């Protein structure tokens, strides 16, 4: 009987101790929640520990080559590892490349989307994997971004429209060559151009040439046949403007041509009189800003949700 009582006492004591520890543990857990201790703090990194993925829409365009140069300049200086991919203007290729970067476990992904709608799925997958995303030049229609670095495309489109009005006057017949359908820059540059010219010009046609020089020439050749009295053309990037310039030169017509980007070939064409003007961005600066912003974020520093890169109208 005495042994039974002793055993019962030991069992009761053990139960009491276990219960007490459990309550104390729960209390500590609750206190941790209140103080934020239990929540995982943002993991900060030093420069040498960072691995940043960079997905560019194409390296077959000098503009995006300049973005890469800006990326490499800063990453080399800061000792940051970068993995740079070229989507060759194909949305499916870009999505596969971004998903591969996610699988590699990079610390952050910088994306210059081919298509702002198509890239959204990959941005959301990066979000699910807790990999922060920064977009450059073109945004993403869905998903969470740490920062968006770009020129103000709407303002740039307005600059182009205002310059064309200045050169050819109101009620002139004008054509627009659009970029890749679905790209945010295509929508925004078109929006700015329309804002400046709506009701003031006769817009004969607005047709895509996919930001491509060869397509710009072909599309312009066809449009010149359909609209021989055109006085001006706004091309939503310089590559299309340079292609359109070749078509217009071959036709012998005098047409005001305005591009957008300010790449070296376009600036030279403006100086030589083959282009009337270009809305100049600073792509190398965009690349620098993207990596500088990425490094700041990974170090735990505050970054701006939107970073504007400057614009300038270059004319002869």
Short mmCIF file of C-alpha atoms in Angstrom, two decimals:
data_model
loop_
_atom_site.label_atom_id
_atom_site.label_comp_id
_atom_site.label_asym_id
_atom_site.label_seq_id
_atom_site.Cartn_x
_atom_site.Cartn_y
_atom_site.Cartn_z
CA UNK A 1 0.00 0.00 0.00
CA UNK A 2 2.80 2.37 0.92
CA UNK A 3 4.60 1.53 -2.37
CA UNK A 4 1.39 2.29 -4.26
CA UNK A 5 1.10 5.69 -2.55
CA UNK A 6 4.73 6.52 -3.35
CA UNK A 7 4.25 5.51 -7.00
CA UNK A 8 1.09 7.62 -7.21
CA UNK A 9 2.94 10.61 -5.72
CA UNK A 10 5.75 10.26 -8.24
CA UNK A 11 3.28 10.06 -11.11
CA UNK A 12 1.39 13.14 -9.93
CA UNK A 13 4.65 15.07 -9.55
CA UNK A 14 5.73 14.09 -13.07
CA UNK A 15 2.37 15.14 -14.51
CA UNK A 16 2.60 18.45 -12.69
CA UNK A 17 6.11 19.11 -14.02
CA UNK A 18 5.19 18.21 -17.62
CA UNK A 19 2.07 20.39 -17.48
CA UNK A 20 4.03 23.27 -15.98
CA UNK A 21 6.70 23.05 -18.69
CA UNK A 22 4.04 22.90 -21.38
CA UNK A 23 2.29 26.00 -20.04
CA UNK A 24 5.59 27.83 -19.70
CA UNK A 25 6.55 26.86 -23.24
CA UNK A 26 3.19 28.04 -24.56
CA UNK A 27 3.53 31.31 -22.65
CA UNK A 28 7.02 31.83 -24.08
CA UNK A 29 5.69 31.08 -27.54
CA UNK A 30 2.90 33.61 -27.16
CA UNK A 31 5.33 36.19 -25.80
CA UNK A 32 7.59 35.51 -28.73
CA UNK A 33 4.72 36.13 -31.14
CA UNK A 34 3.86 39.39 -29.45
CA UNK A 35 7.44 40.62 -29.50
CA UNK A 36 8.11 39.33 -33.00
CA UNK A 37 10.89 37.04 -31.79
CA UNK A 38 9.34 33.93 -33.29
CA UNK A 39 8.87 35.53 -36.70
CA UNK A 40 11.82 34.91 -38.95
CA UNK A 41 13.74 38.13 -39.41
CA UNK A 42 14.71 39.23 -42.92
CA UNK A 43 17.89 37.41 -43.77
CA UNK A 44 20.51 39.95 -44.72
CA UNK A 45 23.54 39.16 -46.83
CA UNK A 46 26.95 40.62 -47.51
CA UNK A 47 28.02 41.39 -51.09
CA UNK A 48 30.18 38.30 -51.51
CA UNK A 49 27.32 35.99 -50.46
CA UNK A 50 24.78 37.33 -52.97
CA UNK A 51 23.66 35.47 -56.08
CA UNK A 52 21.33 37.48 -58.31
CA UNK A 53 19.53 36.13 -61.37
CA UNK A 54 18.98 38.53 -64.27
CA UNK A 55 16.46 37.69 -67.00
CA UNK A 56 16.67 39.98 -70.05
CA UNK A 57 14.08 39.99 -72.83
CA UNK A 58 16.70 39.93 -75.60
CA UNK A 59 20.37 40.63 -76.19
CA UNK A 60 19.72 41.14 -79.89
CA UNK A 61 18.90 44.78 -79.19
CA UNK A 62 21.56 47.36 -78.16
CA UNK A 63 19.23 48.80 -75.53
CA UNK A 64 19.16 45.60 -73.49
CA UNK A 65 22.87 44.99 -74.07
CA UNK A 66 23.39 48.34 -72.33
CA UNK A 67 21.22 47.19 -69.41
CA UNK A 68 23.45 44.12 -69.11
CA UNK A 69 26.56 46.32 -69.16
CA UNK A 70 25.18 48.37 -66.26
CA UNK A 71 24.41 45.16 -64.34
CA UNK A 72 27.88 43.76 -64.91
CA UNK A 73 29.60 47.03 -64.02
CA UNK A 74 28.03 47.21 -60.56
CA UNK A 75 28.09 43.48 -59.81
CA UNK A 76 31.77 43.27 -60.77
CA UNK A 77 32.64 46.26 -58.61
CA UNK A 78 30.70 44.95 -55.61
CA UNK A 79 31.77 41.29 -55.98
CA UNK A 80 28.20 40.07 -56.48
CA UNK A 81 27.58 36.88 -58.48
CA UNK A 82 25.05 37.32 -61.31
CA UNK A 83 23.46 34.73 -63.60
CA UNK A 84 22.31 36.51 -66.77
CA UNK A 85 19.90 34.88 -69.24
CA UNK A 86 18.67 35.94 -72.69
CA UNK A 87 15.03 35.12 -73.51
CA UNK A 88 15.47 36.04 -77.20
CA UNK A 89 12.13 37.86 -77.15
CA UNK A 90 10.23 34.65 -76.38
CA UNK A 91 7.87 34.60 -73.38
CA UNK A 92 7.95 30.82 -72.95
CA UNK A 93 11.76 30.81 -72.99
CA UNK A 94 11.82 33.57 -70.40
CA UNK A 95 9.39 31.78 -68.09
CA UNK A 96 11.51 28.63 -68.28
CA UNK A 97 14.67 30.59 -67.55
CA UNK A 98 13.13 32.36 -64.55
CA UNK A 99 11.87 29.05 -63.16
CA UNK A 100 15.39 27.66 -63.56
CA UNK A 101 16.75 30.62 -61.57
CA UNK A 102 14.18 29.83 -58.86
CA UNK A 103 15.36 26.20 -58.82
CA UNK A 104 18.96 27.38 -58.49
CA UNK A 105 17.92 29.23 -55.34
CA UNK A 106 19.19 32.67 -56.30
CA UNK A 107 18.72 35.37 -53.67
CA UNK A 108 16.85 37.79 -55.95
CA UNK A 109 15.73 37.94 -59.59
CA UNK A 110 15.90 41.03 -61.81
CA UNK A 111 13.49 40.66 -64.75
CA UNK A 112 13.16 42.69 -67.93
CA UNK A 113 9.97 41.04 -69.25
CA UNK A 114 9.30 40.14 -72.87
CA UNK A 115 5.59 40.39 -72.07
CA UNK A 116 4.20 41.94 -68.89
CA UNK A 117 1.20 39.59 -68.84
CA UNK A 118 3.07 36.38 -69.66
CA UNK A 119 5.76 36.95 -67.02
CA UNK A 120 3.22 37.27 -64.19
CA UNK A 121 3.09 33.51 -63.52
CA UNK A 122 6.87 33.35 -63.04
CA UNK A 123 6.86 36.39 -60.76
CA UNK A 124 4.20 34.70 -58.62
CA UNK A 125 6.26 31.49 -58.49
CA UNK A 126 9.25 33.50 -57.28
CA UNK A 127 6.99 35.10 -54.66
CA UNK A 128 5.92 31.63 -53.47
CA UNK A 129 9.58 30.61 -53.21
CA UNK A 130 10.29 33.77 -51.15
CA UNK A 131 12.66 35.08 -53.83
CA UNK A 132 12.25 38.86 -54.24
CA UNK A 133 11.76 40.27 -57.75
CA UNK A 134 12.75 43.57 -59.35
CA UNK A 135 11.48 44.53 -62.81
CA UNK A 136 13.39 46.76 -65.24
CA UNK A 137 11.99 48.83 -68.14
CA UNK A 138 8.79 46.74 -68.27
CA UNK A 139 6.64 45.70 -65.33
CA UNK A 140 4.61 42.61 -64.46
CA UNK A 141 0.81 42.65 -64.55
CA UNK A 142 0.58 40.35 -61.51
CA UNK A 143 2.79 39.31 -58.61
CA UNK A 144 4.69 41.27 -56.00
CA UNK A 145 7.71 43.40 -56.91
CA UNK A 146 10.32 44.78 -54.54
CA UNK A 147 10.96 47.65 -56.96
CA UNK A 148 10.21 48.72 -60.54
CA UNK A 149 12.97 50.59 -62.36
CA UNK A 150 12.04 52.33 -65.61
CA UNK A 151 11.74 55.57 -67.47
CA UNK A 152 8.33 57.18 -67.38
CA UNK A 153 7.07 55.70 -70.64
CA UNK A 154 3.85 57.71 -70.62
CA UNK A 155 5.81 60.96 -70.38
CA UNK A 156 8.13 59.75 -73.12
CA UNK A 157 5.20 59.04 -75.42
CA UNK A 158 3.90 62.53 -74.73
CA UNK A 159 7.30 64.03 -75.59
CA UNK A 160 7.24 62.23 -78.92
CA UNK A 161 3.68 63.32 -79.69
CA UNK A 162 4.35 66.96 -78.81
CA UNK A 163 7.47 67.01 -80.98
CA UNK A 164 5.58 65.54 -83.95
CA UNK A 165 2.85 68.19 -83.56
CA UNK A 166 5.53 70.85 -83.48
CA UNK A 167 7.10 69.51 -86.69
CA UNK A 168 4.04 68.70 -88.86
CA UNK A 169 1.22 70.69 -87.25
CA UNK A 170 -2.32 69.68 -86.39
CA UNK A 171 -4.47 67.48 -88.66
CA UNK A 172 -1.40 65.92 -90.26
CA UNK A 173 -1.53 62.25 -91.27
CA UNK A 174 0.53 60.16 -88.85
CA UNK A 175 1.42 56.48 -88.34
CA UNK A 176 2.49 54.70 -85.16
CA UNK A 177 4.64 51.56 -85.02
CA UNK A 178 3.92 49.70 -81.79
CA UNK A 179 6.16 47.39 -79.77
CA UNK A 180 5.50 43.86 -78.52
CA UNK A 181 1.79 43.41 -77.71
CA UNK A 182 1.39 42.91 -73.96
CA UNK A 183 4.58 44.72 -72.95
CA UNK A 184 3.90 47.49 -70.44
CA UNK A 185 6.20 49.86 -72.34
CA UNK A 186 4.10 49.33 -75.49
CA UNK A 187 0.91 50.25 -73.66
CA UNK A 188 2.42 53.20 -71.79
CA UNK A 189 4.24 54.80 -74.72
CA UNK A 190 1.09 54.49 -76.81
CA UNK A 191 -0.94 56.01 -73.98
CA UNK A 192 1.36 59.04 -73.72
CA UNK A 193 1.42 59.53 -77.48
CA UNK A 194 -2.38 59.41 -77.64
CA UNK A 195 -2.67 61.83 -74.73
CA UNK A 196 -0.54 64.38 -76.60
CA UNK A 197 -2.10 63.97 -80.05
CA UNK A 198 -5.70 62.82 -79.59
CA UNK A 199 -7.98 64.97 -81.75
CA UNK A 200 -4.99 66.87 -83.16
CA UNK A 201 -3.72 64.43 -85.80
CA UNK A 202 -5.16 61.94 -88.26
CA UNK A 203 -3.82 58.61 -87.03
CA UNK A 204 -3.80 56.54 -90.21
CA UNK A 205 -2.57 53.29 -88.65
CA UNK A 206 -1.12 51.93 -85.43
CA UNK A 207 0.52 48.58 -86.11
CA UNK A 208 2.98 46.36 -84.25
CA UNK A 209 6.51 45.69 -85.47
CA UNK A 210 7.53 43.95 -82.23
CA UNK A 211 10.38 46.35 -81.34
CA UNK A 212 12.35 44.81 -84.23
CA UNK A 213 14.36 46.67 -86.89
CA UNK A 214 13.67 44.27 -89.78
CA UNK A 215 9.95 44.17 -88.96
CA UNK A 216 9.94 47.94 -88.68
CA UNK A 217 11.21 48.22 -92.25
CA UNK A 218 8.75 45.65 -93.63
CA UNK A 219 5.72 47.10 -91.83
CA UNK A 220 6.67 50.63 -92.89
CA UNK A 221 7.04 49.57 -96.54
CA UNK A 222 3.50 48.19 -96.50
CA UNK A 223 2.05 51.20 -94.71
CA UNK A 224 3.71 53.62 -97.14
CA UNK A 225 1.93 51.90 -100.02
CA UNK A 226 -1.40 52.12 -98.20
CA UNK A 227 -0.86 55.68 -96.95
CA UNK A 228 1.40 57.58 -99.39
CA UNK A 229 0.64 61.01 -97.87
CA UNK A 230 1.85 60.22 -94.33
CA UNK A 231 3.78 63.11 -92.78
CA UNK A 232 5.15 61.56 -89.59
CA UNK A 233 5.71 58.24 -87.84
CA UNK A 234 6.18 57.57 -84.14
CA UNK A 235 8.07 54.35 -83.49
CA UNK A 236 7.89 53.05 -79.93
CA UNK A 237 11.59 52.11 -80.00
CA UNK A 238 14.68 53.05 -81.98
CA UNK A 239 15.10 49.68 -83.64
CA UNK A 240 11.73 50.02 -85.38
CA UNK A 241 12.51 53.67 -86.18
CA UNK A 242 15.78 52.69 -87.87
CA UNK A 243 13.97 50.04 -89.91
CA UNK A 244 11.22 52.51 -90.84
CA UNK A 245 13.89 55.02 -91.84
CA UNK A 246 15.29 52.59 -94.40
CA UNK A 247 11.85 52.07 -95.92
CA UNK A 248 11.14 55.81 -96.04
CA UNK A 249 14.54 56.58 -97.53
CA UNK A 250 13.94 54.02 -100.31
CA UNK A 251 10.54 55.60 -101.04
CA UNK A 252 12.05 59.05 -101.47
CA UNK A 253 9.42 60.59 -99.20
CA UNK A 254 9.99 63.30 -96.60
CA UNK A 255 8.57 61.92 -93.34
CA UNK A 256 9.28 62.99 -89.75
CA UNK A 257 10.48 59.92 -87.80
CA UNK A 258 10.64 59.83 -84.01
CA UNK A 259 12.06 56.86 -82.11
CA UNK A 260 12.33 55.94 -78.45
CA UNK A 261 15.35 54.69 -76.42
CA UNK A 262 18.30 56.84 -77.46
CA UNK A 263 20.61 54.00 -78.48
CA UNK A 264 23.90 54.81 -80.22
CA UNK A 265 22.67 53.98 -83.72
CA UNK A 266 19.61 56.18 -83.29
CA UNK A 267 21.57 59.14 -81.93
CA UNK A 268 23.95 58.84 -84.88
CA UNK A 269 20.95 58.67 -87.25
CA UNK A 270 19.56 61.88 -85.70
CA UNK A 271 22.91 63.61 -86.21
CA UNK A 272 22.97 62.48 -89.85
CA UNK A 273 19.37 63.56 -90.44
CA UNK A 274 17.96 60.04 -91.00
CA UNK A 275 15.83 60.27 -87.83
CA UNK A 276 14.14 63.46 -86.69
CA UNK A 277 14.40 62.71 -82.97
CA UNK A 278 14.54 60.02 -80.32
CA UNK A 279 13.22 59.99 -76.77
CA UNK A 280 16.41 58.94 -75.04
CA UNK A 281 16.45 56.63 -72.05
CA UNK A 282 19.57 55.61 -70.16
CA UNK A 283 19.56 51.80 -70.23
CA UNK A 284 23.02 51.36 -68.73
CA UNK A 285 21.90 53.49 -65.80
CA UNK A 286 18.81 51.27 -65.47
CA UNK A 287 21.06 48.22 -65.18
CA UNK A 288 23.17 49.94 -62.54
CA UNK A 289 20.09 51.03 -60.59
CA UNK A 290 18.64 47.51 -60.73
CA UNK A 291 21.68 45.85 -59.15
CA UNK A 292 22.26 48.68 -56.68
CA UNK A 293 18.63 48.35 -55.57
CA UNK A 294 18.95 44.56 -55.35
CA UNK A 295 22.07 44.81 -53.19
CA UNK A 296 20.44 47.34 -50.87
CA UNK A 297 17.39 45.13 -50.45
CA UNK A 298 19.42 42.00 -49.71
CA UNK A 299 21.39 43.96 -47.11
CA UNK A 300 18.10 44.76 -45.39
CA UNK A 301 18.03 48.42 -46.43
CA UNK A 302 14.87 50.22 -47.50
CA UNK A 303 14.35 50.60 -51.27
CA UNK A 304 11.89 52.64 -53.33
CA UNK A 305 8.95 50.81 -54.91
CA UNK A 306 9.40 52.83 -58.11
CA UNK A 307 12.68 54.26 -59.38
CA UNK A 308 12.44 56.65 -62.33
CA UNK A 309 15.26 56.72 -64.86
CA UNK A 310 15.61 60.09 -66.67
CA UNK A 311 14.40 60.88 -70.21
CA UNK A 312 15.65 63.36 -72.79
CA UNK A 313 14.42 64.31 -76.28
CA UNK A 314 17.37 64.26 -78.64
CA UNK A 315 16.93 66.16 -81.88
CA UNK A 316 19.32 67.67 -84.40
#
